[in-house]
Coordinates of C-alpha atoms in Angstrom, one line a residue:
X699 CA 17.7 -3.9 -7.5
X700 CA 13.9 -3.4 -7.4
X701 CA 12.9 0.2 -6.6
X702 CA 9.4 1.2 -5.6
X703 CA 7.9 5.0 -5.4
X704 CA 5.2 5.9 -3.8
X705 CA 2.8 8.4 -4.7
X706 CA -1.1 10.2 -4.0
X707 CA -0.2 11.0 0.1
X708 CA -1.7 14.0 1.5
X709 CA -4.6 15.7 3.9
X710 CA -7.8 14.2 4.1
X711 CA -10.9 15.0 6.1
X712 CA -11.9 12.0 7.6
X713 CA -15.0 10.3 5.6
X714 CA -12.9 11.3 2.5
X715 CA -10.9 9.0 -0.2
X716 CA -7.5 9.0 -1.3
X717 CA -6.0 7.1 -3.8
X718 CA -2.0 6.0 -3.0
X719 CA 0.0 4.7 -6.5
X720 CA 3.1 2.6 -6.2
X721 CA 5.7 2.2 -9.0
X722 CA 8.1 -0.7 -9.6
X723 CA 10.6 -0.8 -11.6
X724 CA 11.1 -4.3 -11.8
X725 CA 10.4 -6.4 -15.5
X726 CA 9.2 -9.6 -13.8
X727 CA 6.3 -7.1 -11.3
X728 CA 3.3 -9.6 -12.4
X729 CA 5.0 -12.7 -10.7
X730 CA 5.5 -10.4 -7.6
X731 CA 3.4 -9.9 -4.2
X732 CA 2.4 -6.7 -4.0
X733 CA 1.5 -5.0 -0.7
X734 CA 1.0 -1.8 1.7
X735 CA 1.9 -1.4 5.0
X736 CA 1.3 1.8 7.6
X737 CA 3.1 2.7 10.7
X738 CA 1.2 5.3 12.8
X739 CA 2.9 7.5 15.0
X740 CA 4.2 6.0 17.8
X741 CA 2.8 2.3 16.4
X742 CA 4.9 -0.2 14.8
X743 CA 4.6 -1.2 11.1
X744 CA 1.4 -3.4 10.4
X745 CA 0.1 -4.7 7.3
X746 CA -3.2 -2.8 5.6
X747 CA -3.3 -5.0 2.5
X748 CA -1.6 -7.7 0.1
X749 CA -2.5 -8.4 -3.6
X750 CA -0.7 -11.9 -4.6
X751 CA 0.2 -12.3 -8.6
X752 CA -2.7 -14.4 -9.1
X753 CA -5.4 -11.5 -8.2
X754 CA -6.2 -12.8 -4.9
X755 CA -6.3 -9.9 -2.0
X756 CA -5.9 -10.1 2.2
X757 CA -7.0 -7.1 4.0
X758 CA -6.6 -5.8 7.7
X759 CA -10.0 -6.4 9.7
X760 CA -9.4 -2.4 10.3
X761 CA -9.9 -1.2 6.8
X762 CA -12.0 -3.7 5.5
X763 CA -15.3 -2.4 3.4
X764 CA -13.1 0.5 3.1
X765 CA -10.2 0.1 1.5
X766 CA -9.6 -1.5 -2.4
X767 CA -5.8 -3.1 -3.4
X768 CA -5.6 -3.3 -7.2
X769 CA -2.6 -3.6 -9.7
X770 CA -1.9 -2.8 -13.0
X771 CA 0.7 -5.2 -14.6
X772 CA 0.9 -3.3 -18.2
X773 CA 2.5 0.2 -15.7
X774 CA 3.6 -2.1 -13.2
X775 CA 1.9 -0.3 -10.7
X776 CA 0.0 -1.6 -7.5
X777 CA -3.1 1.1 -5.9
X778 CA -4.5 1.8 -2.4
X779 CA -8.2 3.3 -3.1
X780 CA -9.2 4.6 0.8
X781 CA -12.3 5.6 1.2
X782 CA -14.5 6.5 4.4
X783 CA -11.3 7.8 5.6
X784 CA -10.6 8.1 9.7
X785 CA -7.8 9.6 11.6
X786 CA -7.0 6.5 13.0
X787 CA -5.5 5.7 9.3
X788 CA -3.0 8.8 9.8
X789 CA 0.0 7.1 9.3
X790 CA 3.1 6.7 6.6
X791 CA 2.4 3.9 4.1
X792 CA 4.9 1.9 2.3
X793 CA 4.5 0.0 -0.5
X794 CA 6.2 -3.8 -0.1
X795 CA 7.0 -6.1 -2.9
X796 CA 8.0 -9.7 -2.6
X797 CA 9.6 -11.6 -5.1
X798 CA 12.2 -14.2 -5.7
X799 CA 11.8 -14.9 -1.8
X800 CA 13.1 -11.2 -1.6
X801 CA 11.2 -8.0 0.3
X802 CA 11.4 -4.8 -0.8
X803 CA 10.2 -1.4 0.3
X804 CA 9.4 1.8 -0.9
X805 CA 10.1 5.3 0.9
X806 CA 6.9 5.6 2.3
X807 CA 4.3 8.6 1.8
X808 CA 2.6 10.4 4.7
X809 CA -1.3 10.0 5.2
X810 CA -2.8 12.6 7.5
X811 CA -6.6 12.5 8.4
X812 CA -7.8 15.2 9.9
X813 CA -10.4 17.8 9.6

């Protein structure tokens, strides 16, 4: 069972940055995809970004220029870095992994942007 935590949610006024960390407690996390998703309210659940096990990264046109996925393989940890923040990213994030041909999710943490 692979469990993931998210973490760094909160208020932002738009044109701000927030950083969102995502924990996994798997052993094998640098053969794994690593992603985010978001669902705003009353929106179904899109992808924002995906960072495969090689380095390589896939963005949503809408955050593009604005939005950094990273990983950390040594804390087995995969980052969001928002920056020039807009309400229309107000939604709950979740943190995917894939691996083994398996998809797993975290809880999710909440992203407001408002001023």
């Amino acid at each position: 069972q692979v469990q993931l935590v998210e973490s760094g949610g909160g208020l932002v006024q738009p044109g701000g940055s927030l950083r969102l960390s995502c924990a996994a407690s798997t052993n094998t996390f640098s053969n794994a995809a690593m992603g985010w998703y978001r669902q705003p309210p009353g929106k179904q659940r899109g992808l924002v970004a995906i960072i495969h096990s090689g380095g390589t990264t896939n963005f949503a046109d809408s955050v593009k220029g604005r939005f950094t996925i990273s990983r950390d393989n040594a804390k087995n940890t995969v980052y969001l870095q928002m920056n020039s923040l807009k309400p229309e990213d107000t939604a709950v994030y979740y943190c995917y992994a894939l691996l083994s041909m398996r998809s797993y999710w975290g809880q999710g943490t909440q992203v407001t942007v408002s001023s």
